[in-house]
Amino acid sequence: MRSMGGQRVTEAVAGAVALLRTVADRDWDGVKAGRLTWSCRLTAFHVAEGLIAYAGQLAGRAQDEYVPFEITLDEGTDNSGLLQVIGTTGALLAATVASTPREVRAFHPCPFRSADREGFAAMGIAEVVLHTHDIAEGLGLAYAPPAELCEDLLMRLFPHVRPGPEPWPTLLWATGRGDLPGREPVTEWRWSNNLVIPTERLTLQGVTPAAATDLRMGGTGGFEWLDGEPFEGTREAAGMLVKAYEAGVHRPEWGVFVLVRSQDGRAVGSMGFHGAPDEEGRAEVGYDLVEGARGHGYATEALRSLAAWALASDDVGTLFATVERANVPSQGVVTRAGFTRVSEDEQTYAYALHR
């Protein structure tokens, strides 16, 4: 799985600074940045502000709000000096991402009030490439970041957006900066960091399309698995998520969650929904555990928390689970989580939990 780490922050910043340095002698104050209302210079300063803010959130482990600080430029700082500031703040974010443990999350409002190190790296990179595009457009320069980088940004920050024929034009469209044939213009947008639901001993960590793609292909999805790899049901669920993403119907909060043990950061299984709730407010859940994690109550604990989260949503009135008749342990999981049997056939039992 391609990591969204500090090195990629460094590469994105270096590419942007190298391009903008070629026009550092021009007037950035008097030129509007692309479709923005800001000038090219104000947009460049905003990039530096975003990079240092993300580094501050992550380094300070902020949990409830933005760390209350801002940066200013010395009087008389020219465009070359501003580019130096962008390079420096980019280096600070890259170093912070590289030194932050995987399980750390810090406050960001969109949309579930937290992000991990890769989320902050992705947001920082997106700020760089998108605003470099804005500045380049204003100054008449050609700019396009690597397609692979844009694809990864889309899968991590825009999981609800159906992929287009090319990643860069799709990213520009998704952020209101371009048009795509057959799609309505975007006028409002936001990042979408993955949802994390805590339990007493676990965290349920939402799987991004990037992680799901890796899991489907036999990788780890970026997780450290208790038994070295996930159980086969996790890979099947990841495949369903990828299909939904490619079709443009994936809703991240109704996707797949990996169950990560708080004591050691090991992934012990997965749990999630077979799709978004239907028009009648019904959703189906499924789960599995690696063999080494069974018999410790992890599935029951996770299902209780996931069910409580789902039923607190206005979208859901009933949760369902289908369990094979022979799978007695799984029947115990759903009943301990509050589900009751509502029907059966020759091979399975159906269970339901109502709001």
PDB file of C-alpha atoms in Angstrom, residues 14-318:
ATOM      1  CA  ALA A  14       9.431  20.739  -3.510  1.00  0.00           C
ATOM      2  CA  GLY A  15       7.570  20.469  -6.819  1.00  0.00           C
ATOM      3  CA  ALA A  16       5.365  23.445  -6.034  1.00  0.00           C
ATOM      4  CA  VAL A  17       8.210  25.649  -4.807  1.00  0.00           C
ATOM      5  CA  ALA A  18      10.362  24.796  -7.823  1.00  0.00           C
ATOM      6  CA  LEU A  19       7.609  25.891 -10.203  1.00  0.00           C
ATOM      7  CA  LEU A  20       6.695  29.072  -8.360  1.00  0.00           C
ATOM      8  CA  ARG A  21      10.319  30.086  -7.952  1.00  0.00           C
ATOM      9  CA  THR A  22      10.462  30.579 -11.725  1.00  0.00           C
ATOM     10  CA  VAL A  23       8.015  33.488 -11.410  1.00  0.00           C
ATOM     11  CA  ALA A  24       9.047  34.848  -8.021  1.00  0.00           C
ATOM     12  CA  ASP A  25      10.055  38.149  -9.624  1.00  0.00           C
ATOM     13  CA  ARG A  26       6.499  38.856 -10.826  1.00  0.00           C
ATOM     14  CA  ASP A  27       3.688  40.718  -9.054  1.00  0.00           C
ATOM     15  CA  TRP A  28       1.683  38.207  -7.035  1.00  0.00           C
ATOM     16  CA  ASP A  29      -0.361  40.771  -5.119  1.00  0.00           C
ATOM     17  CA  GLY A  30      -2.094  42.195  -8.167  1.00  0.00           C
ATOM     18  CA  VAL A  31      -3.067  38.874  -9.761  1.00  0.00           C
ATOM     19  CA  LYS A  32      -6.073  36.768  -8.739  1.00  0.00           C
ATOM     20  CA  ALA A  33      -5.354  33.071  -8.110  1.00  0.00           C
ATOM     21  CA  GLY A  34      -7.466  31.075 -10.548  1.00  0.00           C
ATOM     22  CA  ARG A  35     -11.117  30.919  -9.527  1.00  0.00           C
ATOM     23  CA  LEU A  36     -10.376  32.164  -6.009  1.00  0.00           C
ATOM     24  CA  THR A  37     -11.060  35.661  -4.771  1.00  0.00           C
ATOM     25  CA  TRP A  38      -7.596  35.744  -3.198  1.00  0.00           C
ATOM     26  CA  SER A  39      -4.465  37.119  -4.840  1.00  0.00           C
ATOM     27  CA  CYS A  40      -1.659  34.762  -5.773  1.00  0.00           C
ATOM     28  CA  ARG A  41       0.424  36.041  -2.852  1.00  0.00           C
ATOM     29  CA  LEU A  42      -2.352  35.613  -0.298  1.00  0.00           C
ATOM     30  CA  THR A  43      -2.970  32.113  -1.656  1.00  0.00           C
ATOM     31  CA  ALA A  44       0.704  31.230  -1.284  1.00  0.00           C
ATOM     32  CA  PHE A  45       0.674  32.509   2.304  1.00  0.00           C
ATOM     33  CA  HIS A  46      -2.442  30.408   2.965  1.00  0.00           C
ATOM     34  CA  VAL A  47      -0.485  27.312   1.898  1.00  0.00           C
ATOM     35  CA  ALA A  48       2.169  28.070   4.516  1.00  0.00           C
ATOM     36  CA  GLU A  49      -0.551  28.695   7.126  1.00  0.00           C
ATOM     37  CA  GLY A  50      -2.185  25.356   6.357  1.00  0.00           C
ATOM     38  CA  LEU A  51       1.052  23.383   6.516  1.00  0.00           C
ATOM     39  CA  ILE A  52       2.097  24.792   9.884  1.00  0.00           C
ATOM     40  CA  ALA A  53      -1.435  24.472  11.273  1.00  0.00           C
ATOM     41  CA  TYR A  54      -1.589  20.777  10.374  1.00  0.00           C
ATOM     42  CA  ALA A  55       1.848  20.199  11.867  1.00  0.00           C
ATOM     43  CA  GLY A  56       0.727  21.980  15.029  1.00  0.00           C
ATOM     44  CA  GLN A  57      -2.457  19.953  15.364  1.00  0.00           C
ATOM     45  CA  LEU A  58      -0.613  16.679  15.011  1.00  0.00           C
ATOM     46  CA  ALA A  59       2.440  17.574  17.103  1.00  0.00           C
ATOM     47  CA  GLY A  60       0.324  19.054  19.883  1.00  0.00           C
ATOM     48  CA  ARG A  61      -2.176  16.161  19.828  1.00  0.00           C
ATOM     49  CA  ALA A  62      -5.005  18.737  19.808  1.00  0.00           C
ATOM     50  CA  GLN A  63      -8.298  17.024  20.609  1.00  0.00           C
ATOM     51  CA  ASP A  64     -11.071  19.621  20.766  1.00  0.00           C
ATOM     52  CA  GLU A  65     -10.143  22.600  18.599  1.00  0.00           C
ATOM     53  CA  TYR A  66      -7.438  24.225  16.544  1.00  0.00           C
ATOM     54  CA  VAL A  67      -4.267  25.163  18.418  1.00  0.00           C
ATOM     55  CA  PRO A  68      -4.629  28.974  18.860  1.00  0.00           C
ATOM     56  CA  PHE A  69      -1.624  30.325  16.983  1.00  0.00           C
ATOM     57  CA  GLU A  70      -0.812  31.793  13.593  1.00  0.00           C
ATOM     58  CA  ILE A  71       2.250  32.774  11.591  1.00  0.00           C
ATOM     59  CA  THR A  72       3.183  36.140  10.163  1.00  0.00           C
ATOM     60  CA  LEU A  73       5.788  37.264   7.649  1.00  0.00           C
ATOM     61  CA  ASP A  74       8.497  39.771   8.466  1.00  0.00           C
ATOM     62  CA  GLU A  75       7.895  43.155   6.939  1.00  0.00           C
ATOM     63  CA  GLY A  76       9.362  43.356   3.475  1.00  0.00           C
ATOM     64  CA  THR A  77       9.315  39.607   2.803  1.00  0.00           C
ATOM     65  CA  ASP A  78       9.323  39.142  -0.965  1.00  0.00           C
ATOM     66  CA  ASN A  79       7.964  36.220  -3.002  1.00  0.00           C
ATOM     67  CA  SER A  80      11.230  34.305  -2.716  1.00  0.00           C
ATOM     68  CA  GLY A  81      11.068  34.653   1.055  1.00  0.00           C
ATOM     69  CA  LEU A  82       7.469  33.474   1.062  1.00  0.00           C
ATOM     70  CA  LEU A  83       8.502  30.374  -0.889  1.00  0.00           C
ATOM     71  CA  GLN A  84      11.162  29.747   1.739  1.00  0.00           C
ATOM     72  CA  VAL A  85       8.443  29.856   4.378  1.00  0.00           C
ATOM     73  CA  ILE A  86       6.376  27.326   2.403  1.00  0.00           C
ATOM     74  CA  GLY A  87       9.412  25.045   2.172  1.00  0.00           C
ATOM     75  CA  THR A  88      10.038  25.364   5.901  1.00  0.00           C
ATOM     76  CA  THR A  89       6.457  24.762   6.999  1.00  0.00           C
ATOM     77  CA  GLY A  90       6.303  21.813   4.611  1.00  0.00           C
ATOM     78  CA  ALA A  91       9.409  20.374   6.234  1.00  0.00           C
ATOM     79  CA  LEU A  92       7.838  20.794   9.664  1.00  0.00           C
ATOM     80  CA  LEU A  93       4.706  18.917   8.599  1.00  0.00           C
ATOM     81  CA  ALA A  94       6.760  16.185   6.942  1.00  0.00           C
ATOM     82  CA  ALA A  95       8.854  15.692  10.078  1.00  0.00           C
ATOM     83  CA  THR A  96       5.786  15.677  12.304  1.00  0.00           C
ATOM     84  CA  VAL A  97       4.031  13.080  10.143  1.00  0.00           C
ATOM     85  CA  ALA A  98       7.155  10.898  10.098  1.00  0.00           C
ATOM     86  CA  SER A  99       7.566  10.989  13.889  1.00  0.00           C
ATOM     87  CA  THR A 100       3.908  10.538  14.885  1.00  0.00           C
ATOM     88  CA  PRO A 101       2.728   7.013  15.850  1.00  0.00           C
ATOM     89  CA  ARG A 102       0.106   5.469  13.602  1.00  0.00           C
ATOM     90  CA  GLU A 103      -2.670   5.401  16.196  1.00  0.00           C
ATOM     91  CA  VAL A 104      -2.459   9.096  17.126  1.00  0.00           C
ATOM     92  CA  ARG A 105      -5.374  11.253  16.016  1.00  0.00           C
ATOM     93  CA  ALA A 106      -5.802  14.997  16.393  1.00  0.00           C
ATOM     94  CA  PHE A 107      -8.647  17.438  15.921  1.00  0.00           C
ATOM     95  CA  HIS A 108      -9.877  18.376  12.480  1.00  0.00           C
ATOM     96  CA  PRO A 109     -13.523  19.289  11.945  1.00  0.00           C
ATOM     97  CA  CYS A 110     -14.164  17.516   8.644  1.00  0.00           C
ATOM     98  CA  PRO A 111     -16.237  15.505   8.944  1.00  0.00           C
ATOM     99  CA  PHE A 112     -15.799  13.409  12.108  1.00  0.00           C
ATOM    100  CA  ARG A 113     -13.602  15.766  14.176  1.00  0.00           C
ATOM    101  CA  SER A 114     -10.284  13.948  13.889  1.00  0.00           C
ATOM    102  CA  ALA A 115      -7.593  12.795  11.492  1.00  0.00           C
ATOM    103  CA  ASP A 116      -4.525  10.566  11.754  1.00  0.00           C
ATOM    104  CA  ARG A 117      -1.025  11.281  10.486  1.00  0.00           C
ATOM    105  CA  GLU A 118      -1.831  10.203   6.937  1.00  0.00           C
ATOM    106  CA  GLY A 119      -4.954  12.323   6.966  1.00  0.00           C
ATOM    107  CA  PHE A 120      -2.968  15.421   7.933  1.00  0.00           C
ATOM    108  CA  ALA A 121      -0.324  14.565   5.355  1.00  0.00           C
ATOM    109  CA  ALA A 122      -2.984  14.185   2.673  1.00  0.00           C
ATOM    110  CA  MET A 123      -4.694  17.451   3.612  1.00  0.00           C
ATOM    111  CA  GLY A 124      -1.362  19.261   3.590  1.00  0.00           C
ATOM    112  CA  ILE A 125      -0.459  17.850   0.185  1.00  0.00           C
ATOM    113  CA  ALA A 126      -3.894  18.736  -1.160  1.00  0.00           C
ATOM    114  CA  GLU A 127      -3.479  22.320   0.051  1.00  0.00           C
ATOM    115  CA  VAL A 128      -0.149  22.467  -1.768  1.00  0.00           C
ATOM    116  CA  VAL A 129      -1.177  20.998  -5.111  1.00  0.00           C
ATOM    117  CA  LEU A 130      -4.589  22.677  -5.329  1.00  0.00           C
ATOM    118  CA  HIS A 131      -3.363  26.132  -4.442  1.00  0.00           C
ATOM    119  CA  THR A 132      -0.295  25.764  -6.619  1.00  0.00           C
ATOM    120  CA  HIS A 133      -2.785  25.120  -9.405  1.00  0.00           C
ATOM    121  CA  ASP A 134      -4.664  28.291  -8.454  1.00  0.00           C
ATOM    122  CA  ILE A 135      -1.510  30.403  -8.449  1.00  0.00           C
ATOM    123  CA  ALA A 136      -0.215  28.827 -11.645  1.00  0.00           C
ATOM    124  CA  GLU A 137      -3.520  29.480 -13.376  1.00  0.00           C
ATOM    125  CA  GLY A 138      -3.427  33.107 -12.306  1.00  0.00           C
ATOM    126  CA  LEU A 139       0.154  33.554 -13.515  1.00  0.00           C
ATOM    127  CA  GLY A 140      -0.313  31.611 -16.742  1.00  0.00           C
ATOM    128  CA  LEU A 141       1.834  28.590 -15.812  1.00  0.00           C
ATOM    129  CA  ALA A 142       1.237  24.934 -16.615  1.00  0.00           C
ATOM    130  CA  TYR A 143       1.036  22.683 -13.552  1.00  0.00           C
ATOM    131  CA  ALA A 144      -0.032  19.094 -12.924  1.00  0.00           C
ATOM    132  CA  PRO A 145       1.077  16.945  -9.970  1.00  0.00           C
ATOM    133  CA  PRO A 146       1.725  13.210 -10.456  1.00  0.00           C
ATOM    134  CA  ALA A 147      -1.411  11.231 -11.333  1.00  0.00           C
ATOM    135  CA  GLU A 148      -0.627   8.612  -8.677  1.00  0.00           C
ATOM    136  CA  LEU A 149      -0.535  11.288  -5.992  1.00  0.00           C
ATOM    137  CA  CYS A 150      -3.885  12.707  -7.117  1.00  0.00           C
ATOM    138  CA  GLU A 151      -5.420   9.220  -7.135  1.00  0.00           C
ATOM    139  CA  ASP A 152      -4.285   8.658  -3.553  1.00  0.00           C
ATOM    140  CA  LEU A 153      -5.639  12.042  -2.444  1.00  0.00           C
ATOM    141  CA  LEU A 154      -9.020  11.213  -3.939  1.00  0.00           C
ATOM    142  CA  MET A 155      -9.171   7.808  -2.246  1.00  0.00           C
ATOM    143  CA  ARG A 156      -8.232   9.236   1.155  1.00  0.00           C
ATOM    144  CA  LEU A 157      -9.935  12.631   1.237  1.00  0.00           C
ATOM    145  CA  PHE A 158     -12.800  12.215  -1.259  1.00  0.00           C
ATOM    146  CA  PRO A 159     -14.045   8.629  -0.763  1.00  0.00           C
ATOM    147  CA  HIS A 160     -17.573   9.713  -1.716  1.00  0.00           C
ATOM    148  CA  VAL A 161     -16.451  10.936  -5.158  1.00  0.00           C
ATOM    149  CA  ARG A 162     -16.730   8.555  -8.108  1.00  0.00           C
ATOM    150  CA  PRO A 163     -13.349   8.253  -9.824  1.00  0.00           C
ATOM    151  CA  GLY A 164     -13.083   9.963 -13.183  1.00  0.00           C
ATOM    152  CA  PRO A 165     -11.083   8.979 -16.263  1.00  0.00           C
ATOM    153  CA  GLU A 166      -8.043  10.927 -14.975  1.00  0.00           C
ATOM    154  CA  PRO A 167      -7.237  11.663 -11.294  1.00  0.00           C
ATOM    155  CA  TRP A 168      -6.032  15.274 -11.603  1.00  0.00           C
ATOM    156  CA  PRO A 169      -9.064  16.617 -13.506  1.00  0.00           C
ATOM    157  CA  THR A 170     -11.287  14.679 -11.088  1.00  0.00           C
ATOM    158  CA  LEU A 171      -9.570  16.263  -8.072  1.00  0.00           C
ATOM    159  CA  LEU A 172      -9.954  19.714  -9.628  1.00  0.00           C
ATOM    160  CA  TRP A 173     -13.650  19.045 -10.298  1.00  0.00           C
ATOM    161  CA  ALA A 174     -14.216  17.685  -6.776  1.00  0.00           C
ATOM    162  CA  THR A 175     -12.848  20.922  -5.313  1.00  0.00           C
ATOM    163  CA  GLY A 176     -14.769  23.285  -7.589  1.00  0.00           C
ATOM    164  CA  ARG A 177     -11.832  24.049  -9.850  1.00  0.00           C
ATOM    165  CA  GLY A 178     -12.859  22.396 -13.080  1.00  0.00           C
ATOM    166  CA  ASP A 179     -15.540  20.640 -15.060  1.00  0.00           C
ATOM    167  CA  LEU A 180     -16.069  16.981 -15.887  1.00  0.00           C
ATOM    168  CA  PRO A 181     -18.323  15.787 -18.712  1.00  0.00           C
ATOM    169  CA  GLY A 182     -21.629  14.487 -17.401  1.00  0.00           C
ATOM    170  CA  ARG A 183     -21.187  15.871 -13.885  1.00  0.00           C
ATOM    171  CA  GLU A 184     -22.699  18.934 -12.304  1.00  0.00           C
ATOM    172  CA  PRO A 185     -20.268  21.654 -11.187  1.00  0.00           C
ATOM    173  CA  VAL A 186     -19.168  21.471  -7.545  1.00  0.00           C
ATOM    174  CA  THR A 187     -19.858  24.595  -5.518  1.00  0.00           C
ATOM    175  CA  GLU A 188     -19.303  23.256  -1.982  1.00  0.00           C
ATOM    176  CA  TRP A 189     -16.908  20.577  -0.783  1.00  0.00           C
ATOM    177  CA  ARG A 190     -14.860  19.430   2.206  1.00  0.00           C
ATOM    178  CA  TRP A 191     -12.283  16.859   3.165  1.00  0.00           C
ATOM    179  CA  SER A 192     -13.572  13.503   4.429  1.00  0.00           C
ATOM    180  CA  ASN A 193     -11.230  11.925   6.955  1.00  0.00           C
ATOM    181  CA  ASN A 194     -12.166   8.448   8.117  1.00  0.00           C
ATOM    182  CA  LEU A 195     -14.534   7.845  11.013  1.00  0.00           C
ATOM    183  CA  VAL A 196     -13.157   6.216  14.185  1.00  0.00           C
ATOM    184  CA  ILE A 197     -15.465   4.756  16.840  1.00  0.00           C
ATOM    185  CA  PRO A 198     -13.867   3.920  20.225  1.00  0.00           C
ATOM    186  CA  THR A 199     -14.842   1.065  22.515  1.00  0.00           C
ATOM    187  CA  GLU A 200     -13.392  -0.024  25.856  1.00  0.00           C
ATOM    188  CA  ARG A 201     -10.577  -2.092  24.326  1.00  0.00           C
ATOM    189  CA  LEU A 202     -10.728  -1.271  20.611  1.00  0.00           C
ATOM    190  CA  THR A 203     -11.061   1.435  18.040  1.00  0.00           C
ATOM    191  CA  LEU A 204     -13.173   0.838  14.948  1.00  0.00           C
ATOM    192  CA  GLN A 205     -11.209   2.579  12.220  1.00  0.00           C
ATOM    193  CA  GLY A 206     -12.974   3.399   8.965  1.00  0.00           C
ATOM    194  CA  VAL A 207     -11.319   1.860   5.919  1.00  0.00           C
ATOM    195  CA  THR A 208     -10.552   4.249   3.076  1.00  0.00           C
ATOM    196  CA  PRO A 209     -10.823   3.162  -0.575  1.00  0.00           C
ATOM    197  CA  ALA A 210      -7.007   3.265  -0.645  1.00  0.00           C
ATOM    198  CA  ALA A 211      -6.764   0.775   2.235  1.00  0.00           C
ATOM    199  CA  ALA A 212      -9.603  -1.339   0.825  1.00  0.00           C
ATOM    200  CA  THR A 213      -7.852  -1.574  -2.544  1.00  0.00           C
ATOM    201  CA  ASP A 214      -4.726  -2.861  -0.836  1.00  0.00           C
ATOM    202  CA  LEU A 215      -6.692  -5.348   1.285  1.00  0.00           C
ATOM    203  CA  ARG A 216      -8.515  -6.652  -1.761  1.00  0.00           C
ATOM    204  CA  MET A 217      -5.189  -7.227  -3.516  1.00  0.00           C
ATOM    205  CA  GLY A 218      -3.781  -9.255  -0.621  1.00  0.00           C
ATOM    206  CA  GLY A 219      -2.072  -6.474   1.349  1.00  0.00           C
ATOM    207  CA  THR A 220      -2.471  -5.370   4.940  1.00  0.00           C
ATOM    208  CA  GLY A 221      -4.366  -2.139   4.239  1.00  0.00           C
ATOM    209  CA  GLY A 222      -1.748  -0.325   6.299  1.00  0.00           C
ATOM    210  CA  PHE A 223      -2.700  -2.189   9.487  1.00  0.00           C
ATOM    211  CA  GLU A 224      -0.572  -4.466  11.663  1.00  0.00           C
ATOM    212  CA  TRP A 225      -2.604  -7.660  11.919  1.00  0.00           C
ATOM    213  CA  LEU A 226      -2.518  -9.921  14.961  1.00  0.00           C
ATOM    214  CA  ASP A 227      -2.122 -13.055  12.823  1.00  0.00           C
ATOM    215  CA  GLY A 228      -0.060 -11.337  10.121  1.00  0.00           C
ATOM    216  CA  GLU A 229      -3.004 -10.848   7.779  1.00  0.00           C
ATOM    217  CA  PRO A 230      -6.793 -10.398   7.934  1.00  0.00           C
ATOM    218  CA  PHE A 231      -9.350 -13.170   7.719  1.00  0.00           C
ATOM    219  CA  GLU A 232     -10.836 -13.785   4.267  1.00  0.00           C
ATOM    220  CA  GLY A 233     -14.115 -12.019   5.099  1.00  0.00           C
ATOM    221  CA  THR A 234     -12.248  -8.744   5.517  1.00  0.00           C
ATOM    222  CA  ARG A 235     -10.817  -9.021   2.020  1.00  0.00           C
ATOM    223  CA  GLU A 236     -14.277  -9.769   0.611  1.00  0.00           C
ATOM    224  CA  ALA A 237     -15.752  -6.745   2.414  1.00  0.00           C
ATOM    225  CA  ALA A 238     -12.896  -4.586   1.098  1.00  0.00           C
ATOM    226  CA  GLY A 239     -13.739  -5.711  -2.418  1.00  0.00           C
ATOM    227  CA  MET A 240     -17.361  -4.653  -1.922  1.00  0.00           C
ATOM    228  CA  LEU A 241     -16.190  -1.248  -0.682  1.00  0.00           C
ATOM    229  CA  VAL A 242     -13.974  -0.740  -3.730  1.00  0.00           C
ATOM    230  CA  LYS A 243     -16.834  -1.611  -6.078  1.00  0.00           C
ATOM    231  CA  ALA A 244     -19.095   0.899  -4.321  1.00  0.00           C
ATOM    232  CA  TYR A 245     -16.370   3.555  -4.536  1.00  0.00           C
ATOM    233  CA  GLU A 246     -15.820   2.946  -8.236  1.00  0.00           C
ATOM    234  CA  ALA A 247     -19.576   3.194  -8.811  1.00  0.00           C
ATOM    235  CA  GLY A 248     -19.799   6.460  -6.884  1.00  0.00           C
ATOM    236  CA  VAL A 249     -22.221   5.096  -4.269  1.00  0.00           C
ATOM    237  CA  HIS A 250     -19.794   4.619  -1.380  1.00  0.00           C
ATOM    238  CA  ARG A 251     -20.734   6.448   1.821  1.00  0.00           C
ATOM    239  CA  PRO A 252     -17.691   6.214   4.100  1.00  0.00           C
ATOM    240  CA  GLU A 253     -19.568   6.090   7.404  1.00  0.00           C
ATOM    241  CA  TRP A 254     -21.508   3.071   6.127  1.00  0.00           C
ATOM    242  CA  GLY A 255     -18.467   1.170   4.948  1.00  0.00           C
ATOM    243  CA  VAL A 256     -15.960  -1.165   6.602  1.00  0.00           C
ATOM    244  CA  PHE A 257     -14.127  -0.672   9.908  1.00  0.00           C
ATOM    245  CA  VAL A 258     -10.993  -2.468  11.033  1.00  0.00           C
ATOM    246  CA  LEU A 259     -11.010  -3.422  14.719  1.00  0.00           C
ATOM    247  CA  VAL A 260      -7.743  -2.243  16.238  1.00  0.00           C
ATOM    248  CA  ARG A 261      -6.756  -3.302  19.740  1.00  0.00           C
ATOM    249  CA  SER A 262      -5.926  -0.276  21.867  1.00  0.00           C
ATOM    250  CA  GLN A 263      -3.303  -2.013  24.001  1.00  0.00           C
ATOM    251  CA  ASP A 264      -0.911  -2.726  21.133  1.00  0.00           C
ATOM    252  CA  GLY A 265      -2.333  -1.255  17.916  1.00  0.00           C
ATOM    253  CA  ARG A 266      -2.878  -4.702  16.378  1.00  0.00           C
ATOM    254  CA  ALA A 267      -5.797  -5.240  14.027  1.00  0.00           C
ATOM    255  CA  VAL A 268      -7.931  -8.177  15.151  1.00  0.00           C
ATOM    256  CA  GLY A 269     -10.790  -8.173  12.634  1.00  0.00           C
ATOM    257  CA  SER A 270     -13.243  -6.070  10.704  1.00  0.00           C
ATOM    258  CA  MET A 271     -16.875  -5.052  10.954  1.00  0.00           C
ATOM    259  CA  GLY A 272     -19.149  -2.906   8.881  1.00  0.00           C
ATOM    260  CA  PHE A 273     -22.162  -2.481   6.706  1.00  0.00           C
ATOM    261  CA  HIS A 274     -23.155  -4.148   3.458  1.00  0.00           C
ATOM    262  CA  GLY A 275     -23.991  -0.710   2.098  1.00  0.00           C
ATOM    263  CA  ALA A 276     -25.709   2.510   3.030  1.00  0.00           C
ATOM    264  CA  PRO A 277     -29.143   2.291   4.712  1.00  0.00           C
ATOM    265  CA  ASP A 278     -32.038   1.781   2.313  1.00  0.00           C
ATOM    266  CA  GLU A 279     -35.031   4.102   1.964  1.00  0.00           C
ATOM    267  CA  GLU A 280     -36.780   2.365   4.852  1.00  0.00           C
ATOM    268  CA  GLY A 281     -33.837   2.926   7.197  1.00  0.00           C
ATOM    269  CA  ARG A 282     -32.525  -0.641   7.166  1.00  0.00           C
ATOM    270  CA  ALA A 283     -28.861  -1.606   7.101  1.00  0.00           C
ATOM    271  CA  GLU A 284     -27.097  -4.941   7.362  1.00  0.00           C
ATOM    272  CA  VAL A 285     -23.939  -5.572   9.359  1.00  0.00           C
ATOM    273  CA  GLY A 286     -21.238  -8.200   9.018  1.00  0.00           C
ATOM    274  CA  TYR A 287     -17.949  -8.977  10.767  1.00  0.00           C
ATOM    275  CA  ASP A 288     -15.063 -11.365  11.220  1.00  0.00           C
ATOM    276  CA  LEU A 289     -12.072 -11.828  13.511  1.00  0.00           C
ATOM    277  CA  VAL A 290      -8.646 -13.311  12.928  1.00  0.00           C
ATOM    278  CA  GLU A 291      -8.392 -16.695  14.618  1.00  0.00           C
ATOM    279  CA  GLY A 292      -5.990 -15.485  17.317  1.00  0.00           C
ATOM    280  CA  ALA A 293      -8.488 -12.876  18.546  1.00  0.00           C
ATOM    281  CA  ARG A 294     -11.517 -15.123  18.939  1.00  0.00           C
ATOM    282  CA  GLY A 295     -13.033 -15.938  22.292  1.00  0.00           C
ATOM    283  CA  HIS A 296     -12.176 -12.612  23.956  1.00  0.00           C
ATOM    284  CA  GLY A 297     -15.446 -10.755  23.372  1.00  0.00           C
ATOM    285  CA  TYR A 298     -14.000  -8.335  20.805  1.00  0.00           C
ATOM    286  CA  ALA A 299     -16.755  -8.868  18.247  1.00  0.00           C
ATOM    287  CA  THR A 300     -19.534  -8.333  20.797  1.00  0.00           C
ATOM    288  CA  GLU A 301     -17.873  -5.198  22.138  1.00  0.00           C
ATOM    289  CA  ALA A 302     -17.396  -3.786  18.652  1.00  0.00           C
ATOM    290  CA  LEU A 303     -20.908  -4.650  17.496  1.00  0.00           C
ATOM    291  CA  ARG A 304     -22.495  -2.962  20.491  1.00  0.00           C
ATOM    292  CA  SER A 305     -20.617   0.256  19.761  1.00  0.00           C
ATOM    293  CA  LEU A 306     -21.182   0.167  16.022  1.00  0.00           C
ATOM    294  CA  ALA A 307     -24.892  -0.547  16.511  1.00  0.00           C
ATOM    295  CA  ALA A 308     -25.245   2.294  19.007  1.00  0.00           C
ATOM    296  CA  TRP A 309     -23.540   4.681  16.584  1.00  0.00           C
ATOM    297  CA  ALA A 310     -25.720   3.561  13.662  1.00  0.00           C
ATOM    298  CA  LEU A 311     -29.030   3.688  15.533  1.00  0.00           C
ATOM    299  CA  ALA A 312     -28.212   7.189  16.770  1.00  0.00           C
ATOM    300  CA  SER A 313     -28.274   8.304  13.134  1.00  0.00           C
ATOM    301  CA  ASP A 314     -31.470   9.559  11.557  1.00  0.00           C
ATOM    302  CA  ASP A 315     -30.726   7.301   8.573  1.00  0.00           C
ATOM    303  CA  VAL A 316     -31.179   4.011  10.423  1.00  0.00           C
ATOM    304  CA  GLY A 317     -34.135   2.474  12.212  1.00  0.00           C
ATOM    305  CA  THR A 318     -33.222  -1.219  12.015  1.00  0.00           C
TER     306      THR A 318
END
